[in-house]
Amino acid sequence: STDSSGAILDEYARKDIRMKVIHKEKNAGLLLARKTAVEAASGEYILFVDSDDIVDPDMCAFAEEITRNEYADIIHFGADVCDYANDAPKEAWLRRILTPAPRELASKEILREAYVTRSYGTSLWGKLYKTDLCKKAYAALPNTYCYVGEDIFTYFYLAYYAKSYKGIPTRP
């Protein structure tokens, strides 16, 4: 980054040993940033948060609670949409793609429901992923700068390798 966010993150990491800060020499894009983070991840699940996302202060506690009661390679939970632009069609579209398929899916069903029947969205946001799944999917992804559609591209790999999906129609 070109601001002091790196130093701020380093300060947080000094206060909380669970944090890992990875400094990159140059911006290589979101796909490669996530790929680097996934390679360094050591927890049971991964949760992706983008710079334009607003996260409830209890989001991680909520996600941890879900993993105590549910088990799947991909756990998809509900999300709320804040319409700051007063764009009702975009808000409706976002609500639809962030709403989980309210059922369990297995193997090929995961890919089919996301890309053929489109019963749920391919956004990486609002989903917990088993770390082992992410490591496998990201290892298969090319080392390239992805200009647009990074979520759609990456989720294809995650859905392809996933053995189980659980949609939980709740909002954190």
PDB file of C-alpha atoms in Angstrom:
ATOM      1  CA  SER A   1       0.000   0.000   0.000  1.00  0.00           C
ATOM      2  CA  THR A   2       1.038   3.587  -0.399  1.00  0.00           C
ATOM      3  CA  ASP A   3      -0.231   4.690   3.005  1.00  0.00           C
ATOM      4  CA  SER A   4       0.703   3.628   6.545  1.00  0.00           C
ATOM      5  CA  SER A   5      -1.637   0.621   6.646  1.00  0.00           C
ATOM      6  CA  GLY A   6       1.329  -1.803   6.616  1.00  0.00           C
ATOM      7  CA  ALA A   7       2.734  -0.240   9.778  1.00  0.00           C
ATOM      8  CA  ILE A   8      -0.714  -0.261  11.399  1.00  0.00           C
ATOM      9  CA  LEU A   9      -1.080  -3.972  10.628  1.00  0.00           C
ATOM     10  CA  ASP A  10       2.401  -4.658  12.026  1.00  0.00           C
ATOM     11  CA  GLU A  11       1.376  -2.929  15.262  1.00  0.00           C
ATOM     12  CA  TYR A  12      -1.764  -5.098  15.533  1.00  0.00           C
ATOM     13  CA  ALA A  13       0.332  -8.213  14.871  1.00  0.00           C
ATOM     14  CA  ARG A  14       2.667  -7.279  17.747  1.00  0.00           C
ATOM     15  CA  LYS A  15      -0.382  -7.168  20.032  1.00  0.00           C
ATOM     16  CA  ASP A  16      -2.033 -10.388  18.764  1.00  0.00           C
ATOM     17  CA  ILE A  17       0.113 -13.404  17.888  1.00  0.00           C
ATOM     18  CA  ARG A  18      -2.739 -14.898  15.831  1.00  0.00           C
ATOM     19  CA  MET A  19      -2.171 -12.253  13.153  1.00  0.00           C
ATOM     20  CA  LYS A  20       0.262 -12.752  10.311  1.00  0.00           C
ATOM     21  CA  VAL A  21       1.183  -9.750   8.207  1.00  0.00           C
ATOM     22  CA  ILE A  22       2.614 -10.396   4.769  1.00  0.00           C
ATOM     23  CA  HIS A  23       4.328  -7.505   3.020  1.00  0.00           C
ATOM     24  CA  LYS A  24       4.572  -7.678  -0.776  1.00  0.00           C
ATOM     25  CA  GLU A  25       7.045  -5.571  -2.749  1.00  0.00           C
ATOM     26  CA  LYS A  26       4.451  -4.619  -5.357  1.00  0.00           C
ATOM     27  CA  ASN A  27       0.724  -4.927  -5.931  1.00  0.00           C
ATOM     28  CA  ALA A  28       0.206  -8.102  -7.970  1.00  0.00           C
ATOM     29  CA  GLY A  29      -3.579  -8.110  -7.621  1.00  0.00           C
ATOM     30  CA  LEU A  30      -6.167  -9.722  -5.403  1.00  0.00           C
ATOM     31  CA  LEU A  31      -5.822 -13.276  -6.717  1.00  0.00           C
ATOM     32  CA  LEU A  32      -2.087 -13.451  -5.983  1.00  0.00           C
ATOM     33  CA  ALA A  33      -2.515 -11.672  -2.635  1.00  0.00           C
ATOM     34  CA  ARG A  34      -5.076 -14.258  -1.568  1.00  0.00           C
ATOM     35  CA  LYS A  35      -2.905 -17.059  -2.935  1.00  0.00           C
ATOM     36  CA  THR A  36       0.020 -15.878  -0.783  1.00  0.00           C
ATOM     37  CA  ALA A  37      -2.233 -15.624   2.276  1.00  0.00           C
ATOM     38  CA  VAL A  38      -3.700 -19.100   1.717  1.00  0.00           C
ATOM     39  CA  GLU A  39      -0.191 -20.576   1.458  1.00  0.00           C
ATOM     40  CA  ALA A  40       0.646 -19.030   4.853  1.00  0.00           C
ATOM     41  CA  ALA A  41      -2.672 -19.948   6.526  1.00  0.00           C
ATOM     42  CA  SER A  42      -2.627 -22.416   9.395  1.00  0.00           C
ATOM     43  CA  GLY A  43      -6.145 -22.366  10.853  1.00  0.00           C
ATOM     44  CA  GLU A  44      -8.953 -24.823  10.178  1.00  0.00           C
ATOM     45  CA  TYR A  45     -11.065 -22.394   8.109  1.00  0.00           C
ATOM     46  CA  ILE A  46     -10.425 -19.322   5.964  1.00  0.00           C
ATOM     47  CA  LEU A  47     -12.767 -16.327   5.671  1.00  0.00           C
ATOM     48  CA  PHE A  48     -12.109 -13.759   2.931  1.00  0.00           C
ATOM     49  CA  VAL A  49     -12.844 -10.067   3.542  1.00  0.00           C
ATOM     50  CA  ASP A  50     -12.315  -7.463   0.825  1.00  0.00           C
ATOM     51  CA  SER A  51     -11.422  -3.799   1.218  1.00  0.00           C
ATOM     52  CA  ASP A  52     -14.969  -2.731   0.296  1.00  0.00           C
ATOM     53  CA  ASP A  53     -16.606  -5.045   2.841  1.00  0.00           C
ATOM     54  CA  ILE A  54     -17.920  -3.889   6.199  1.00  0.00           C
ATOM     55  CA  VAL A  55     -17.610  -6.575   8.834  1.00  0.00           C
ATOM     56  CA  ASP A  56     -19.756  -6.769  11.935  1.00  0.00           C
ATOM     57  CA  PRO A  57     -17.546  -6.711  15.068  1.00  0.00           C
ATOM     58  CA  ASP A  58     -18.960 -10.135  16.012  1.00  0.00           C
ATOM     59  CA  MET A  59     -18.377 -11.687  12.572  1.00  0.00           C
ATOM     60  CA  CYS A  60     -15.441 -13.929  13.551  1.00  0.00           C
ATOM     61  CA  ALA A  61     -17.187 -15.098  16.728  1.00  0.00           C
ATOM     62  CA  PHE A  62     -20.266 -15.844  14.605  1.00  0.00           C
ATOM     63  CA  ALA A  63     -18.159 -17.789  12.091  1.00  0.00           C
ATOM     64  CA  GLU A  64     -16.444 -19.743  14.859  1.00  0.00           C
ATOM     65  CA  GLU A  65     -19.827 -20.639  16.360  1.00  0.00           C
ATOM     66  CA  ILE A  66     -20.996 -21.957  12.987  1.00  0.00           C
ATOM     67  CA  THR A  67     -17.995 -24.289  12.778  1.00  0.00           C
ATOM     68  CA  ARG A  68     -18.873 -25.794  16.153  1.00  0.00           C
ATOM     69  CA  ASN A  69     -22.270 -26.924  14.845  1.00  0.00           C
ATOM     70  CA  GLU A  70     -21.696 -27.438  11.129  1.00  0.00           C
ATOM     71  CA  TYR A  71     -19.092 -29.237   9.077  1.00  0.00           C
ATOM     72  CA  ALA A  72     -18.456 -28.780   5.376  1.00  0.00           C
ATOM     73  CA  ASP A  73     -15.668 -27.810   3.005  1.00  0.00           C
ATOM     74  CA  ILE A  74     -17.669 -24.659   2.232  1.00  0.00           C
ATOM     75  CA  ILE A  75     -20.036 -23.151   4.805  1.00  0.00           C
ATOM     76  CA  HIS A  76     -22.087 -20.349   3.260  1.00  0.00           C
ATOM     77  CA  PHE A  77     -23.904 -17.997   5.617  1.00  0.00           C
ATOM     78  CA  GLY A  78     -26.110 -15.009   4.958  1.00  0.00           C
ATOM     79  CA  ALA A  79     -24.893 -11.450   4.644  1.00  0.00           C
ATOM     80  CA  ASP A  80     -26.579  -8.102   4.785  1.00  0.00           C
ATOM     81  CA  VAL A  81     -26.276  -5.484   2.066  1.00  0.00           C
ATOM     82  CA  CYS A  82     -25.845  -1.779   2.780  1.00  0.00           C
ATOM     83  CA  ASP A  83     -27.173   0.278  -0.130  1.00  0.00           C
ATOM     84  CA  TYR A  84     -25.233   3.535   0.219  1.00  0.00           C
ATOM     85  CA  ALA A  85     -25.744   4.383  -3.476  1.00  0.00           C
ATOM     86  CA  ASN A  86     -29.557   4.074  -3.307  1.00  0.00           C
ATOM     87  CA  ASP A  87     -29.453   1.624  -6.223  1.00  0.00           C
ATOM     88  CA  ALA A  88     -32.366  -0.782  -5.649  1.00  0.00           C
ATOM     89  CA  PRO A  89     -31.632  -3.106  -8.615  1.00  0.00           C
ATOM     90  CA  LYS A  90     -27.989  -3.520  -7.556  1.00  0.00           C
ATOM     91  CA  GLU A  91     -29.034  -4.069  -3.938  1.00  0.00           C
ATOM     92  CA  ALA A  92     -31.502  -6.792  -5.005  1.00  0.00           C
ATOM     93  CA  TRP A  93     -28.815  -8.461  -7.155  1.00  0.00           C
ATOM     94  CA  LEU A  94     -26.308  -8.379  -4.276  1.00  0.00           C
ATOM     95  CA  ARG A  95     -28.845  -9.862  -1.866  1.00  0.00           C
ATOM     96  CA  ARG A  96     -29.546 -12.685  -4.326  1.00  0.00           C
ATOM     97  CA  ILE A  97     -25.903 -13.585  -4.946  1.00  0.00           C
ATOM     98  CA  LEU A  98     -25.000 -13.408  -1.256  1.00  0.00           C
ATOM     99  CA  THR A  99     -27.896 -15.646  -0.171  1.00  0.00           C
ATOM    100  CA  PRO A 100     -26.817 -19.246   0.378  1.00  0.00           C
ATOM    101  CA  ALA A 101     -28.470 -22.279  -1.149  1.00  0.00           C
ATOM    102  CA  PRO A 102     -30.381 -23.407   1.987  1.00  0.00           C
ATOM    103  CA  ARG A 103     -29.285 -27.011   1.837  1.00  0.00           C
ATOM    104  CA  GLU A 104     -26.354 -29.361   1.754  1.00  0.00           C
ATOM    105  CA  LEU A 105     -24.627 -30.110  -1.541  1.00  0.00           C
ATOM    106  CA  ALA A 106     -22.041 -32.750  -2.340  1.00  0.00           C
ATOM    107  CA  SER A 107     -19.219 -32.954  -4.878  1.00  0.00           C
ATOM    108  CA  LYS A 108     -20.438 -32.187  -8.433  1.00  0.00           C
ATOM    109  CA  GLU A 109     -23.673 -30.619  -7.103  1.00  0.00           C
ATOM    110  CA  ILE A 110     -21.635 -27.742  -5.650  1.00  0.00           C
ATOM    111  CA  LEU A 111     -20.240 -26.745  -9.030  1.00  0.00           C
ATOM    112  CA  ARG A 112     -23.558 -27.337 -10.871  1.00  0.00           C
ATOM    113  CA  GLU A 113     -25.649 -25.304  -8.386  1.00  0.00           C
ATOM    114  CA  ALA A 114     -23.208 -22.365  -8.520  1.00  0.00           C
ATOM    115  CA  TYR A 115     -22.571 -22.228 -12.271  1.00  0.00           C
ATOM    116  CA  VAL A 116     -25.436 -23.999 -14.048  1.00  0.00           C
ATOM    117  CA  THR A 117     -28.628 -23.574 -11.996  1.00  0.00           C
ATOM    118  CA  ARG A 118     -27.128 -20.535 -10.198  1.00  0.00           C
ATOM    119  CA  SER A 119     -28.989 -21.287  -6.971  1.00  0.00           C
ATOM    120  CA  TYR A 120     -26.332 -19.329  -5.064  1.00  0.00           C
ATOM    121  CA  GLY A 121     -23.604 -16.840  -5.917  1.00  0.00           C
ATOM    122  CA  THR A 122     -19.918 -17.371  -6.549  1.00  0.00           C
ATOM    123  CA  SER A 123     -18.726 -14.436  -4.462  1.00  0.00           C
ATOM    124  CA  LEU A 124     -15.967 -15.536  -2.094  1.00  0.00           C
ATOM    125  CA  TRP A 125     -17.485 -13.310   0.581  1.00  0.00           C
ATOM    126  CA  GLY A 126     -19.863 -14.752   3.178  1.00  0.00           C
ATOM    127  CA  LYS A 127     -18.399 -18.219   3.096  1.00  0.00           C
ATOM    128  CA  LEU A 128     -16.050 -20.179   5.308  1.00  0.00           C
ATOM    129  CA  TYR A 129     -13.650 -22.505   3.517  1.00  0.00           C
ATOM    130  CA  LYS A 130     -11.692 -25.418   4.906  1.00  0.00           C
ATOM    131  CA  THR A 131      -8.046 -24.388   4.761  1.00  0.00           C
ATOM    132  CA  ASP A 132      -7.066 -27.676   3.108  1.00  0.00           C
ATOM    133  CA  LEU A 133      -9.602 -26.998   0.343  1.00  0.00           C
ATOM    134  CA  CYS A 134      -8.209 -23.489  -0.205  1.00  0.00           C
ATOM    135  CA  LYS A 135      -4.641 -24.754  -0.344  1.00  0.00           C
ATOM    136  CA  LYS A 136      -5.575 -27.333  -2.996  1.00  0.00           C
ATOM    137  CA  ALA A 137      -7.616 -24.876  -5.085  1.00  0.00           C
ATOM    138  CA  TYR A 138      -5.102 -22.029  -4.909  1.00  0.00           C
ATOM    139  CA  ALA A 139      -2.213 -24.376  -5.754  1.00  0.00           C
ATOM    140  CA  ALA A 140      -4.061 -25.215  -8.982  1.00  0.00           C
ATOM    141  CA  LEU A 141      -4.782 -21.556  -9.835  1.00  0.00           C
ATOM    142  CA  PRO A 142      -2.311 -19.898 -12.207  1.00  0.00           C
ATOM    143  CA  ASN A 143       0.076 -17.242 -10.936  1.00  0.00           C
ATOM    144  CA  THR A 144      -1.454 -14.418 -12.914  1.00  0.00           C
ATOM    145  CA  TYR A 145      -2.887 -10.970 -12.441  1.00  0.00           C
ATOM    146  CA  CYS A 146      -6.672 -11.242 -12.648  1.00  0.00           C
ATOM    147  CA  TYR A 147      -8.225  -7.956 -13.802  1.00  0.00           C
ATOM    148  CA  VAL A 148     -11.903  -8.785 -13.344  1.00  0.00           C
ATOM    149  CA  GLY A 149     -14.004 -11.684 -12.135  1.00  0.00           C
ATOM    150  CA  GLU A 150     -11.486 -12.963  -9.600  1.00  0.00           C
ATOM    151  CA  ASP A 151     -14.227 -14.357  -7.337  1.00  0.00           C
ATOM    152  CA  ILE A 152     -15.969 -16.217 -10.169  1.00  0.00           C
ATOM    153  CA  PHE A 153     -12.657 -17.646 -11.399  1.00  0.00           C
ATOM    154  CA  THR A 154     -11.398 -18.662  -7.954  1.00  0.00           C
ATOM    155  CA  TYR A 155     -14.714 -20.061  -6.742  1.00  0.00           C
ATOM    156  CA  PHE A 156     -14.776 -22.404  -9.752  1.00  0.00           C
ATOM    157  CA  TYR A 157     -11.641 -24.089  -8.390  1.00  0.00           C
ATOM    158  CA  LEU A 158     -12.976 -24.149  -4.839  1.00  0.00           C
ATOM    159  CA  ALA A 159     -16.309 -25.644  -5.957  1.00  0.00           C
ATOM    160  CA  TYR A 160     -14.525 -28.162  -8.185  1.00  0.00           C
ATOM    161  CA  TYR A 161     -12.387 -29.540  -5.341  1.00  0.00           C
ATOM    162  CA  ALA A 162     -15.006 -29.251  -2.579  1.00  0.00           C
ATOM    163  CA  LYS A 163     -16.704 -32.412  -1.366  1.00  0.00           C
ATOM    164  CA  SER A 164     -19.353 -30.675   0.760  1.00  0.00           C
ATOM    165  CA  TYR A 165     -21.270 -27.379   0.895  1.00  0.00           C
ATOM    166  CA  LYS A 166     -23.653 -26.270   3.608  1.00  0.00           C
ATOM    167  CA  GLY A 167     -25.866 -23.219   3.124  1.00  0.00           C
ATOM    168  CA  ILE A 168     -27.077 -21.577   6.326  1.00  0.00           C
ATOM    169  CA  PRO A 169     -29.747 -18.941   5.614  1.00  0.00           C
ATOM    170  CA  THR A 170     -28.874 -16.607   8.478  1.00  0.00           C
ATOM    171  CA  ARG A 171     -27.514 -13.107   8.630  1.00  0.00           C
ATOM    172  CA  PRO A 172     -24.586 -12.388  10.990  1.00  0.00           C
TER     173      PRO A 172
END
